[in-house]
CSV table of C-alpha atoms in Angstrom, one decimal:
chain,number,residue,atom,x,y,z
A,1,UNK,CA,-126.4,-169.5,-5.4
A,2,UNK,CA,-125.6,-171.2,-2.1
A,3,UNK,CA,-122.4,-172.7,-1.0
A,4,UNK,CA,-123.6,-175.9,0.8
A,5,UNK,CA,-121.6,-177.3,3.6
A,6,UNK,CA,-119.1,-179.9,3.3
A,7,UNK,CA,-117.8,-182.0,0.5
A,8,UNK,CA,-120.6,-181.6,-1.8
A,9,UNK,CA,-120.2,-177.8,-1.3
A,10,UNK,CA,-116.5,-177.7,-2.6
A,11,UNK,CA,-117.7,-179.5,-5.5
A,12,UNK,CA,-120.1,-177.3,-6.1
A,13,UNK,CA,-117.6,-174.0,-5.7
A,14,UNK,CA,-115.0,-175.6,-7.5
A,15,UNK,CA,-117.6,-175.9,-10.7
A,16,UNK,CA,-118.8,-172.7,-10.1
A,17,UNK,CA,-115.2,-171.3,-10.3
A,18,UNK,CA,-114.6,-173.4,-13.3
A,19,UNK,CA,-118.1,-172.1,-14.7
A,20,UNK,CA,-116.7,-168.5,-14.2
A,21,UNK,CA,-113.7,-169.0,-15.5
A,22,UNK,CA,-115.0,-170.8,-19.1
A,23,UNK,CA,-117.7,-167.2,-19.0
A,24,UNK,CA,-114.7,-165.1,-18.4
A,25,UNK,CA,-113.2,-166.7,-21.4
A,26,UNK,CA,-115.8,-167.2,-23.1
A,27,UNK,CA,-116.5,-162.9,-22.8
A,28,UNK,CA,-112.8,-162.6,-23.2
A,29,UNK,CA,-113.5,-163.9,-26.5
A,30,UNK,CA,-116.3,-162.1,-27.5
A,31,UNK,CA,-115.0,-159.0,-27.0
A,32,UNK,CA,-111.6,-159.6,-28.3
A,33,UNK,CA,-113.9,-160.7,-31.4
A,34,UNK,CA,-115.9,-157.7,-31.3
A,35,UNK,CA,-112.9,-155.7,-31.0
A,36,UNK,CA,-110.9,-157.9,-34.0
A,37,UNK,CA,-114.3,-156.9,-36.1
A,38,UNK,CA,-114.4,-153.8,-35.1
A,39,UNK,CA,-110.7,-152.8,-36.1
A,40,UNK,CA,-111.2,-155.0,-39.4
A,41,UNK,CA,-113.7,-152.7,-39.9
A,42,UNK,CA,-112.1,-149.5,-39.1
A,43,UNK,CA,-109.0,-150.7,-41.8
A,44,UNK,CA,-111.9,-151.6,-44.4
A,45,UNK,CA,-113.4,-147.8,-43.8
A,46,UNK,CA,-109.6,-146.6,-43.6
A,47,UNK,CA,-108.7,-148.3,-47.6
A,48,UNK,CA,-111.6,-147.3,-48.8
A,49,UNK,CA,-110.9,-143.7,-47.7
A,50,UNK,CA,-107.4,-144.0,-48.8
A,51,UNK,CA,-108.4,-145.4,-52.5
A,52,UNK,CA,-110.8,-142.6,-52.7
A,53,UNK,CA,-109.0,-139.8,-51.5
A,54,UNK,CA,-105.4,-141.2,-53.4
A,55,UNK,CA,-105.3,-138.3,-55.2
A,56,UNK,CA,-105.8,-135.9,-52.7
A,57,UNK,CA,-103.3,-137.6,-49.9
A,58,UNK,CA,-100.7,-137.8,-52.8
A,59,UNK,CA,-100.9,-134.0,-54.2
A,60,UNK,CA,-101.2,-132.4,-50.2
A,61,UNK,CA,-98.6,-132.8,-47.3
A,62,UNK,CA,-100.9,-131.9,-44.8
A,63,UNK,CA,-103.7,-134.0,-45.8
A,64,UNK,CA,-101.0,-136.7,-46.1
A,65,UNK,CA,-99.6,-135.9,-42.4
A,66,UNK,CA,-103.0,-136.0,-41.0
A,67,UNK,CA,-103.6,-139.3,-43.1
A,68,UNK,CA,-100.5,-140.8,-41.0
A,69,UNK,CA,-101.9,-139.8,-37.9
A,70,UNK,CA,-105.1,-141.2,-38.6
A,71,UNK,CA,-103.5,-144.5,-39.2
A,72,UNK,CA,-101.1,-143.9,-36.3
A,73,UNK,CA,-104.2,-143.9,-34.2
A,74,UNK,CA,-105.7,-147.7,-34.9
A,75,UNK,CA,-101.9,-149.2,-35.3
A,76,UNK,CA,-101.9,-149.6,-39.0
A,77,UNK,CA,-98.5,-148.3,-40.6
A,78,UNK,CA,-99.4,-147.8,-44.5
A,79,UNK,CA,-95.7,-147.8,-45.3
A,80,UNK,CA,-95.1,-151.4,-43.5
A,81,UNK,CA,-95.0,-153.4,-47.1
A,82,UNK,CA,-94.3,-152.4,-50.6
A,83,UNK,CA,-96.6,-155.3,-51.6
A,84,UNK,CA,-99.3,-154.5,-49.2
A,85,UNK,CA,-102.6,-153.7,-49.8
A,86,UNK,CA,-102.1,-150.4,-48.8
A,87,UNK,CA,-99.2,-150.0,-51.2
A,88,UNK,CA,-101.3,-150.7,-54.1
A,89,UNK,CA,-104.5,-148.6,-52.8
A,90,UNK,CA,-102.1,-145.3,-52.2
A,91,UNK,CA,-99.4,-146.4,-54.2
A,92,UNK,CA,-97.6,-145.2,-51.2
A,93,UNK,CA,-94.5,-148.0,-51.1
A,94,UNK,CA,-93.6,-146.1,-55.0
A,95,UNK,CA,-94.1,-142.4,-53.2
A,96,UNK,CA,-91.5,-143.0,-50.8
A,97,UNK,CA,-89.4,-145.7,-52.4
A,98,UNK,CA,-89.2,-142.7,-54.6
A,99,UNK,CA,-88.6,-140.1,-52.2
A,100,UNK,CA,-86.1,-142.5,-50.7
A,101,UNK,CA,-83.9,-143.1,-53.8
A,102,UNK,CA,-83.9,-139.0,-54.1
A,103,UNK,CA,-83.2,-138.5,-50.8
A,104,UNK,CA,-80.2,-141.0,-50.8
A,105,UNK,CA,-79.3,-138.8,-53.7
A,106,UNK,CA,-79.4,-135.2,-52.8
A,107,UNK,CA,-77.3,-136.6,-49.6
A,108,UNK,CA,-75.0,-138.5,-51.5
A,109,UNK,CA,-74.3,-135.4,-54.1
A,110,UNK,CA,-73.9,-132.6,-51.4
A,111,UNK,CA,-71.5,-135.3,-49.4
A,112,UNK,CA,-68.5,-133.6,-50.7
A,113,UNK,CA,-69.2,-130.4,-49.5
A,114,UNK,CA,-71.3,-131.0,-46.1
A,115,UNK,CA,-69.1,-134.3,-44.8
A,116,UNK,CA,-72.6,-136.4,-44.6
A,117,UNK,CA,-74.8,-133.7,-42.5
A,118,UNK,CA,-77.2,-131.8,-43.9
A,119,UNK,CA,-79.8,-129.4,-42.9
A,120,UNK,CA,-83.4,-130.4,-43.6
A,121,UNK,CA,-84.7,-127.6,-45.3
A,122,UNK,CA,-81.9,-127.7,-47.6
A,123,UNK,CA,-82.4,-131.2,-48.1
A,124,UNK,CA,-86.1,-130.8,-48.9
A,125,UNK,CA,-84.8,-128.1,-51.5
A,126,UNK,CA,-82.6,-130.4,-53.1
A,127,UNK,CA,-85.2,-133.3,-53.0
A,128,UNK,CA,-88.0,-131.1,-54.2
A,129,UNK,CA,-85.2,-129.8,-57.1
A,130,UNK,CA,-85.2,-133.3,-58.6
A,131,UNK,CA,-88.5,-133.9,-58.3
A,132,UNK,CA,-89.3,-131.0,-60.7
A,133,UNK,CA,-91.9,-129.2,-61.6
A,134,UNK,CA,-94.2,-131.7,-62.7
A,135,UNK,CA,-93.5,-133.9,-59.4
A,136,UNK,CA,-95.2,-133.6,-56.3
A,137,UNK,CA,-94.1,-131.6,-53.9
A,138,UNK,CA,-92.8,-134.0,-50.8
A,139,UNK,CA,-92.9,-132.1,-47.4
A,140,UNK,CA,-90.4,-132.0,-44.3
A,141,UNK,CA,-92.7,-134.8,-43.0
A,142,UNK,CA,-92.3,-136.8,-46.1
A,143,UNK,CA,-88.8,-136.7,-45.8
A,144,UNK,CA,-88.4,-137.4,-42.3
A,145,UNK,CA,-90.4,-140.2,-43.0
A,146,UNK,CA,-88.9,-141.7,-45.6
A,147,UNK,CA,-85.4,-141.1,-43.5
A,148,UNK,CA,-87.1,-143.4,-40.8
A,149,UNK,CA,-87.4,-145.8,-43.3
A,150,UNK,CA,-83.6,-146.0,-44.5
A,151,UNK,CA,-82.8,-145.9,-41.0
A,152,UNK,CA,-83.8,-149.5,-41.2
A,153,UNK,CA,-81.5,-150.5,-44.0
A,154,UNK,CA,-78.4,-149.3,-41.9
A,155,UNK,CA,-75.5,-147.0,-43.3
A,156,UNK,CA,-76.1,-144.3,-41.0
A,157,UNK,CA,-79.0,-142.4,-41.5
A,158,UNK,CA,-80.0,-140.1,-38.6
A,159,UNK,CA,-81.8,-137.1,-37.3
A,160,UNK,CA,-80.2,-134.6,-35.3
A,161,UNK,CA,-81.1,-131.1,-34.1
A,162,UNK,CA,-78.4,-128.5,-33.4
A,163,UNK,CA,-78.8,-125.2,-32.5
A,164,UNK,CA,-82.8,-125.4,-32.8
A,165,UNK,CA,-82.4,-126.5,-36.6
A,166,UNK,CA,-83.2,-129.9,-37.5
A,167,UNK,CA,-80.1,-132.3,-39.3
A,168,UNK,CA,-79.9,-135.2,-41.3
A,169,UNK,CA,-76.9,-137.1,-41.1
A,170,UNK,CA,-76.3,-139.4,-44.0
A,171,UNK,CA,-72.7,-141.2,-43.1
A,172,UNK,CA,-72.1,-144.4,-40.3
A,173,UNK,CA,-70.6,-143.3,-37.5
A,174,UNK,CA,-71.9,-141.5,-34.5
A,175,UNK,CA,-70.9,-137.9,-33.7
A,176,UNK,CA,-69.4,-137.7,-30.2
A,177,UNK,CA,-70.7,-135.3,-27.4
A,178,UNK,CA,-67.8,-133.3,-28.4
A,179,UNK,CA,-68.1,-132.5,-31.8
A,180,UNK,CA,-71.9,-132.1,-31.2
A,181,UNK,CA,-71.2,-129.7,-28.9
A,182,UNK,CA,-68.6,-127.5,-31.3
A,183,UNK,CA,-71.7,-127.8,-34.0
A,184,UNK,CA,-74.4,-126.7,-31.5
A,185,UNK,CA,-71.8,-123.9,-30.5
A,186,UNK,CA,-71.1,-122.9,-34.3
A,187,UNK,CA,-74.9,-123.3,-35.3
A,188,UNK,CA,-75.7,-120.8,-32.5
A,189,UNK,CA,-77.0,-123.2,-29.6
A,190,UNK,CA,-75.0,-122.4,-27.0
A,191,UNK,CA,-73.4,-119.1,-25.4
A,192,UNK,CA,-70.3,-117.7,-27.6
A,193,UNK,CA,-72.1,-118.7,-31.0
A,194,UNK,CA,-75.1,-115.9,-31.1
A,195,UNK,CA,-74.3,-113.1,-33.6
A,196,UNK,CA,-76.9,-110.9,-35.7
A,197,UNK,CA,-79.5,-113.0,-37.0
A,198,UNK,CA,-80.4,-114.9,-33.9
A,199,UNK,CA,-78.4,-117.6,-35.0
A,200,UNK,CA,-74.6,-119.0,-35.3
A,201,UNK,CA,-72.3,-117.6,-37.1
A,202,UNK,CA,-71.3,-121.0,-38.9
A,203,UNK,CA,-67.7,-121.0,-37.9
A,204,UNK,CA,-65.6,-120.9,-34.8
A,205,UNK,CA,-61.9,-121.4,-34.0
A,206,UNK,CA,-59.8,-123.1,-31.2
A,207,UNK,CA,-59.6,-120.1,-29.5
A,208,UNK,CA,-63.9,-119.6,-29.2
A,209,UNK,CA,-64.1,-123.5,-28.7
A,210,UNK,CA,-61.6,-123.2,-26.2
A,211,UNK,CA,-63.1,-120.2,-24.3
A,212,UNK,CA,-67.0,-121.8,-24.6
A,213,UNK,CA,-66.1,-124.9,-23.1
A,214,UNK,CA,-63.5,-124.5,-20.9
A,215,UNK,CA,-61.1,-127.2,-22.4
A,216,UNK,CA,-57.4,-127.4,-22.9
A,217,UNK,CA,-56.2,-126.2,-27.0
A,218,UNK,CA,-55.6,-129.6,-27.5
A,219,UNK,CA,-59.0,-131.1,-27.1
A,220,UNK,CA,-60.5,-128.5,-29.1
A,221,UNK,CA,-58.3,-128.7,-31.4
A,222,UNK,CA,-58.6,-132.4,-32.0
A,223,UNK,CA,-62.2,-131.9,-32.2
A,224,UNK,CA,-61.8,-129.7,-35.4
A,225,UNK,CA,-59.5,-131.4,-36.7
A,226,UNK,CA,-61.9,-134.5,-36.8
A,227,UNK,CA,-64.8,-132.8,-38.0
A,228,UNK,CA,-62.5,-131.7,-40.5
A,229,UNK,CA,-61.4,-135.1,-41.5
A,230,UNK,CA,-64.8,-136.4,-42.0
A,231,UNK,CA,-65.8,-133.3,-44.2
A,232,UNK,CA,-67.8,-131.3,-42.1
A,233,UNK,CA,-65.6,-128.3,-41.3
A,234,UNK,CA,-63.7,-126.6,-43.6
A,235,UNK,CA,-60.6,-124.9,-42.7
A,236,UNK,CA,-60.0,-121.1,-43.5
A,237,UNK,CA,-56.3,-119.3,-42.8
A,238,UNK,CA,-57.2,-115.9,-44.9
A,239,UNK,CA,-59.0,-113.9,-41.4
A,240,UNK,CA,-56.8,-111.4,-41.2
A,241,UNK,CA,-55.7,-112.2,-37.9
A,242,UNK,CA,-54.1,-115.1,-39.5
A,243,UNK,CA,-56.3,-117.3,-36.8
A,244,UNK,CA,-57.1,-120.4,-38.4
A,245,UNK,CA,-61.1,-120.6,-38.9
A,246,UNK,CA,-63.1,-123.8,-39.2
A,247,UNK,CA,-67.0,-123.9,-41.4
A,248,UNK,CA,-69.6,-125.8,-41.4
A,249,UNK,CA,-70.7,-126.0,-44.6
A,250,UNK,CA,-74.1,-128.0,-43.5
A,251,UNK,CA,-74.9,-124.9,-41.5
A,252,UNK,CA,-75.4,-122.9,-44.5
A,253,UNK,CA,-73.6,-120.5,-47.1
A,254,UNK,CA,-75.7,-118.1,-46.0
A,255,UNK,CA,-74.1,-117.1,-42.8
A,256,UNK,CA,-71.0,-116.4,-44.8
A,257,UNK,CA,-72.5,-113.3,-46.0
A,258,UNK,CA,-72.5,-111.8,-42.2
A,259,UNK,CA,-68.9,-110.2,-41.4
A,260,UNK,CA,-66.0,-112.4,-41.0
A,261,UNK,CA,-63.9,-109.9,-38.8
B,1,UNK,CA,-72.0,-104.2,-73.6
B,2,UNK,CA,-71.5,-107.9,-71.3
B,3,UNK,CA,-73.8,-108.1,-68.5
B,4,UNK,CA,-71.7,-108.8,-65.2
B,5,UNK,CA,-70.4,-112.0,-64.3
B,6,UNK,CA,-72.6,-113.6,-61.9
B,7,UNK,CA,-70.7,-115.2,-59.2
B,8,UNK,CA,-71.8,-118.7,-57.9
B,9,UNK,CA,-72.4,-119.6,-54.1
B,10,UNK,CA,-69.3,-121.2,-53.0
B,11,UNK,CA,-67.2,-117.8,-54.4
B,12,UNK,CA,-68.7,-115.8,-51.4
B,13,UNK,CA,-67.9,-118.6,-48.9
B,14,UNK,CA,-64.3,-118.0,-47.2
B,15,UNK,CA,-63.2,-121.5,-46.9
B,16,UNK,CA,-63.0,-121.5,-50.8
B,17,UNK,CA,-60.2,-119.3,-50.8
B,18,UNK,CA,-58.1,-121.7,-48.8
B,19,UNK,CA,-57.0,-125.1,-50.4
B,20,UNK,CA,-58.5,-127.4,-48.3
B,21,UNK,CA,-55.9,-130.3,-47.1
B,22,UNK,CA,-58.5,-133.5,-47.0
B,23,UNK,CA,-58.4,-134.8,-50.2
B,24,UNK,CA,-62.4,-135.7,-50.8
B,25,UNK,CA,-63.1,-131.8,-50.2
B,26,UNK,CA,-60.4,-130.3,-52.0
B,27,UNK,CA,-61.4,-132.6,-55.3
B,28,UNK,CA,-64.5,-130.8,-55.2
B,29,UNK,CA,-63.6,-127.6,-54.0
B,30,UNK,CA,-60.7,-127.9,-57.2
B,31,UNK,CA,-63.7,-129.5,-59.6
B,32,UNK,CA,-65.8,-126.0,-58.6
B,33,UNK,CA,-62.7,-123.5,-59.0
B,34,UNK,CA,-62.2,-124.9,-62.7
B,35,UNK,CA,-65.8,-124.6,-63.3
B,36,UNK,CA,-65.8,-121.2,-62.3
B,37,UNK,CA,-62.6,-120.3,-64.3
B,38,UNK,CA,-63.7,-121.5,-67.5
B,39,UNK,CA,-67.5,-119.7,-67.4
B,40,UNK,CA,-65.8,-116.1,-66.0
B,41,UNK,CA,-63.0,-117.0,-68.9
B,42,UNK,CA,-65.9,-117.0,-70.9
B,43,UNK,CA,-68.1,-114.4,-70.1
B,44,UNK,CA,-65.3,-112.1,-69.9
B,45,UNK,CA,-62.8,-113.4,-73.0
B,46,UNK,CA,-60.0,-113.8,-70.9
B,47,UNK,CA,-57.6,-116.0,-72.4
B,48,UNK,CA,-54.4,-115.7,-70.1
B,49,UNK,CA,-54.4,-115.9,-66.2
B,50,UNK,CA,-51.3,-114.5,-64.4
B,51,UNK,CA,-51.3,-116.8,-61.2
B,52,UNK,CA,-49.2,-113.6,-59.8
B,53,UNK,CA,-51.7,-111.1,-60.4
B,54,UNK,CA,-54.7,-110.2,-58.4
B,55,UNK,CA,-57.9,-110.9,-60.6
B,56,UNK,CA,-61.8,-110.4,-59.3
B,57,UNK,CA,-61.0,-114.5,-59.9
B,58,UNK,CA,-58.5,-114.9,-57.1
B,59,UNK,CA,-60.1,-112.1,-54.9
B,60,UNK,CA,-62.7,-111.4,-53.4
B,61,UNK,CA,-63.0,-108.2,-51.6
B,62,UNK,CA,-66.5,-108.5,-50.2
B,63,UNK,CA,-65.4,-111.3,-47.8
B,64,UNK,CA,-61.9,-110.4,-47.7
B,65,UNK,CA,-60.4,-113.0,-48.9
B,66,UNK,CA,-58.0,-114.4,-51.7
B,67,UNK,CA,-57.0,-117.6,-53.2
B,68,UNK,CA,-52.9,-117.9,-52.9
B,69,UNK,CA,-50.9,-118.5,-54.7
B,70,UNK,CA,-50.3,-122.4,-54.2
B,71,UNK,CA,-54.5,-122.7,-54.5
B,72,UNK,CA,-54.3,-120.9,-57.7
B,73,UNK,CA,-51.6,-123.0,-59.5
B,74,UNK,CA,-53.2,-126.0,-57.7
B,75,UNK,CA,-56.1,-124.9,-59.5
B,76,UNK,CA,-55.0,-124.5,-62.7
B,77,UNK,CA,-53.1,-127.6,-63.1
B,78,UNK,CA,-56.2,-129.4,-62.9
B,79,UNK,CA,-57.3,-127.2,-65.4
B,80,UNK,CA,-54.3,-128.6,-67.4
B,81,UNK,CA,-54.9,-131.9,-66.8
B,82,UNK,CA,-57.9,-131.4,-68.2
B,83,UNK,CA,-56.6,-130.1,-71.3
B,84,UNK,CA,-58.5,-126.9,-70.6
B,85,UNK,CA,-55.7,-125.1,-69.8
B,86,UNK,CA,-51.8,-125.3,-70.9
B,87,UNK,CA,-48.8,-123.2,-68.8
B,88,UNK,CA,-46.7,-120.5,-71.3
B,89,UNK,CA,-43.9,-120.3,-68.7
B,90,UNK,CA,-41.9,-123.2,-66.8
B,91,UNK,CA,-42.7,-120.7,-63.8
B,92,UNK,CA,-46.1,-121.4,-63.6
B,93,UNK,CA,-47.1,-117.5,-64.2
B,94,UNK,CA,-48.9,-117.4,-67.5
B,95,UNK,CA,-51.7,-119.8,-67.8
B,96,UNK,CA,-53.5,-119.9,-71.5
B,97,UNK,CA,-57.2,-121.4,-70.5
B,98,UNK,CA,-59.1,-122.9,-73.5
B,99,UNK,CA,-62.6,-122.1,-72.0
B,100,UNK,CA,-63.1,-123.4,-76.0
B,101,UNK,CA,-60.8,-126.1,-76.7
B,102,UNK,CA,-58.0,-126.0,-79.5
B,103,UNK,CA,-60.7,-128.2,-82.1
B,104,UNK,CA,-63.9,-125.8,-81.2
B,105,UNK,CA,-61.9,-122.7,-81.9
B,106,UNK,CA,-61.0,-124.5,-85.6
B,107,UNK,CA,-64.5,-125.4,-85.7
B,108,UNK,CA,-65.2,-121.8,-85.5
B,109,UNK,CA,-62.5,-120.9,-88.0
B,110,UNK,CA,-64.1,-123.4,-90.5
B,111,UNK,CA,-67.0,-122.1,-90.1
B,112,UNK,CA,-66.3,-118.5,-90.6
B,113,UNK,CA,-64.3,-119.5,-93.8
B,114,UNK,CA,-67.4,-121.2,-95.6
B,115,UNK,CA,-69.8,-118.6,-94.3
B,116,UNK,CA,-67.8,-115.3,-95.8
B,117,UNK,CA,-66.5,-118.2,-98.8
B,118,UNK,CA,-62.9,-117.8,-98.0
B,119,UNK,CA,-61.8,-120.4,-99.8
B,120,UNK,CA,-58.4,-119.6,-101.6
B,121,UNK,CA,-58.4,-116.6,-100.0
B,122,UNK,CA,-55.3,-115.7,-97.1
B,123,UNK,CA,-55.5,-113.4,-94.2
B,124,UNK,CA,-52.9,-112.6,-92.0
B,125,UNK,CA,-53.4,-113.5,-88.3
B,126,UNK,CA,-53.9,-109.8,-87.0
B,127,UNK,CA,-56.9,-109.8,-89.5
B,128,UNK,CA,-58.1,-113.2,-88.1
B,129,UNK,CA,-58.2,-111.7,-84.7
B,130,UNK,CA,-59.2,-108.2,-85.1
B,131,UNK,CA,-60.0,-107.3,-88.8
B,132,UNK,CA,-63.3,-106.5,-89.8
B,133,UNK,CA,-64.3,-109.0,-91.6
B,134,UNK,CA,-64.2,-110.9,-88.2
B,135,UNK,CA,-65.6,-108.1,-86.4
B,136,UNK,CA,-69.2,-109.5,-84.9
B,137,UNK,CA,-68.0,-113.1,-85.1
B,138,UNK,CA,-66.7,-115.1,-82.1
B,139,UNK,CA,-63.0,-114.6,-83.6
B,140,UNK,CA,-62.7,-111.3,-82.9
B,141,UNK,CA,-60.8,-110.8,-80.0
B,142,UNK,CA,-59.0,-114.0,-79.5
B,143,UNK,CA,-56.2,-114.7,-78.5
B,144,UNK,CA,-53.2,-115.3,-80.9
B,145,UNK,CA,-51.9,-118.1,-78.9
B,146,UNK,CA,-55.6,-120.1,-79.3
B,147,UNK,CA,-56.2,-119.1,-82.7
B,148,UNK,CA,-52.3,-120.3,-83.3
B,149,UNK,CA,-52.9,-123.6,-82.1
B,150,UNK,CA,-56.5,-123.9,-83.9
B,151,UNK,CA,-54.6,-123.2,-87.1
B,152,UNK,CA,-52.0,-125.9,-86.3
B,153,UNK,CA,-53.9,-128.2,-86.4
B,154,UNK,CA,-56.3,-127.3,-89.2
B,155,UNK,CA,-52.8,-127.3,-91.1
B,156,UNK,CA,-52.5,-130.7,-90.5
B,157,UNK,CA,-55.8,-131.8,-91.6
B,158,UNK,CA,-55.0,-129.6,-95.1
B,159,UNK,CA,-57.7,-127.4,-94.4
B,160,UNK,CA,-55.1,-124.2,-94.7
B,161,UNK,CA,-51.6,-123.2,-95.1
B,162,UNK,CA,-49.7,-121.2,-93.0
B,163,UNK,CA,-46.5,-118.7,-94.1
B,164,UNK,CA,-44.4,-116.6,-92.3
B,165,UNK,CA,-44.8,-112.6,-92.8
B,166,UNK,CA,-42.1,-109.9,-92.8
B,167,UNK,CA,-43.2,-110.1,-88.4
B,168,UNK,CA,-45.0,-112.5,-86.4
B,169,UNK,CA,-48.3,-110.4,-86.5
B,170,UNK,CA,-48.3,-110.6,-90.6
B,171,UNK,CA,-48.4,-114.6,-90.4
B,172,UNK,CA,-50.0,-115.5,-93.3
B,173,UNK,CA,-53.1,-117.9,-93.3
B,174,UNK,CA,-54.4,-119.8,-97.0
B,175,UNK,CA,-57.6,-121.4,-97.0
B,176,UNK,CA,-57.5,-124.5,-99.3
């Protein structure tokens, strides 16, 4: 192709131009066809693997993690729609609609004692508990997801890790950097809160706050007394010191059975 | 011979043993005391608490701690709000706990009256509690004071008569 001089030779550049530009698109298009068949495809192969394996992605969490992932990979999200195709092939908008409601429950029962935080192995426990024996088994993963998911409907529901443990708060209401940082101290993330076990002991008192973080009495103190307020900490006057204790009920009974002197 | 009392969770926790002062967790903490009171009450046939006394209830010496004496009469007044529970003493010392309630002990004593066909027949209240015709039943061992009230009120629906004896032990008892 030849650019010819003058007039006649913009022309003829100008139409090339416009020639390459209308291939361009015109290639554009084809492979953004090729690509919409190609993922059409994949999702076709991906349903028909879901349908056949229900069973199986139902019955094992691992499978059903790895199922996720798979999906995760080409941008479908099996949990988008309750009415979707993909709820009816997996049945998977029931699963965790139902995994949902019983997480909303376990939370919601155990709100008394914990304040609205709750570890997620207990939680899991709880879950699995009212599923029963005949139900299947939902996994840490399930959970989580299904957490995501009433994320989205608001009230509150988060994830949080303290001390290396994973938490699920079920209340509205952010926790502030200090009371975080009293929980991470108490569940044994920070110096001052390691004793036998590797992990917290599960309670502290103005005093350790006070020493940990450097602050004056009365900011640690207000700190308890807030996480008190909203449930999470329990106050204890029997040590036999007479030192006022706060627990954390969320971080688990358990710890109480280490020494409390 | 009883097997021992198995003690839940929360009764190895120390923060139990102190009555909490927001009101959402001391309502449960409370709701979980009574609980426990009325199974060890149970299990144990223990049919009078004394608030002033230290029971395996009200202590626990494994975590070294103890309910006081506020908790434990904060306790058991929502025990007798209930109606599982009623105070003997203005002082708040003496707590009868109806771990069966007043119409489940009559139950019992209706039922023990047309199993051994006592109908017509009197016993005094010492044999009601510890005779041996009552010996293996769920009678034996109770507590004048439930077995009293049970019998009040089977008096009024004229299912029996009661009589004074020569003492309070020899109070007479006539199935109709």
């Amino acid at each position: 192709m030849r650019r010819g001089p003058g007039i006649a030779g913009l022309q003829h550049a100008a139409r090339t131009k416009e020639q390459y530009k209308l291939t361009g698109a015109e290639v554009k298009k084809n492979t953004l066809q090729a690509m919409h068949e190609q993922l059409s495809s994949f999702r076709t192969h991906l349903e028909e693997f879901a349908r056949k394996h229900r069973a199986d992605i139902r019955r094992d969490p691992a499978f059903r993690a790895a199922f996720h992932s798979m999906c995760a990979n080409i941008g479908v999200d099996p949990l988008a729609s309750n009415k979707s195709l993909w709820a009816s092939a997996l049945g998977f908008g029931d699963y965790y609609y139902e995994l949902g409601v019983q997480v909303v429950e376990a939370c919601l029962a155990s709100r008394p004692l914990n304040g609205g935080l709750m570890e997620l192995g207990a939680l899991l426990r709880a879950v699995n508990r009212r599923r029963g024996a005949a139900g299947e088994p939902a996994s840490e993963d399930d959970v989580v997801r299904a957490i995501k998911k009433l994320a989205v409907l608001g009230g509150g529901w988060d994830l949080l890790v303290l001390g290396g443990r994973c938490f699920v708060r079920s209340v509205p209401g952010e926790l502030d950097t200090d009371r975080t940082r009293v929980l991470e101290m108490a569940a044994g993330g920070q110096a001052g809160g390691q004793q036998g076990g590797g992990g917290g002991r599960g309670f502290t008192s103005v005093g350790e706050v006070v020493a940990v973080t450097g602050w004056p009495a009365s900011r640690a103190e207000g700190v308890l007394q807030a996480l008190m307020r909203e449930g999470i900490a329990w106050v204890d006057d029997g040590a036999p010191d007479g030192v006022r204790l706060y627990w954390f009920p969320c971080l688990g009974p358990g710890v109480a059975q280490q020494s409390t002197t | 011979m009883s097997t021992a009392f198995a003690f839940p969770y929360f009764y190895n926790y120390p923060p139990y043993f102190t009555l909490q002062p927001v009101k959402e967790t001391r309502d449960k903490q409370v709701a979980l005391w009574c609980s426990l009171i009325l199974s060890y009450c149970q299990h144990t046939k223990t049919f009078i608490l004394d608030t002033q006394a230290d029971s395996q209830l009200f202590v626990n010496n494994s975590i070294n701690r103890k309910l006081n004496s506020e908790a434990r009469i904060a306790i058991l007044d929502e025990l007798v709000a209930q109606g599982r529970a009623e105070w003997l003493d203005k002082g708040k010392t003496q707590c009868l706990i109806l771990w069966k309630r007043v119409d489940e002990w009559a139950a019992v004593l209706m039922d023990f009256v047309r199993t051994y066909g006592l109908s017509g027949s009197v016993m005094t209240l010492d044999e009601l509690t510890g005779g041996d015709d009552v010996r293996g039943t769920e009678l034996f061992g109770a507590h004048r004071e439930v077995v009293v009230r049970a019998l009040r009120l089977l008096e009024t629906q004229g299912k029996l008569s009661t009589f004074k004896g020569a003492t309070p032990e020899e109070v007479g008892v006539k199935f109709t």
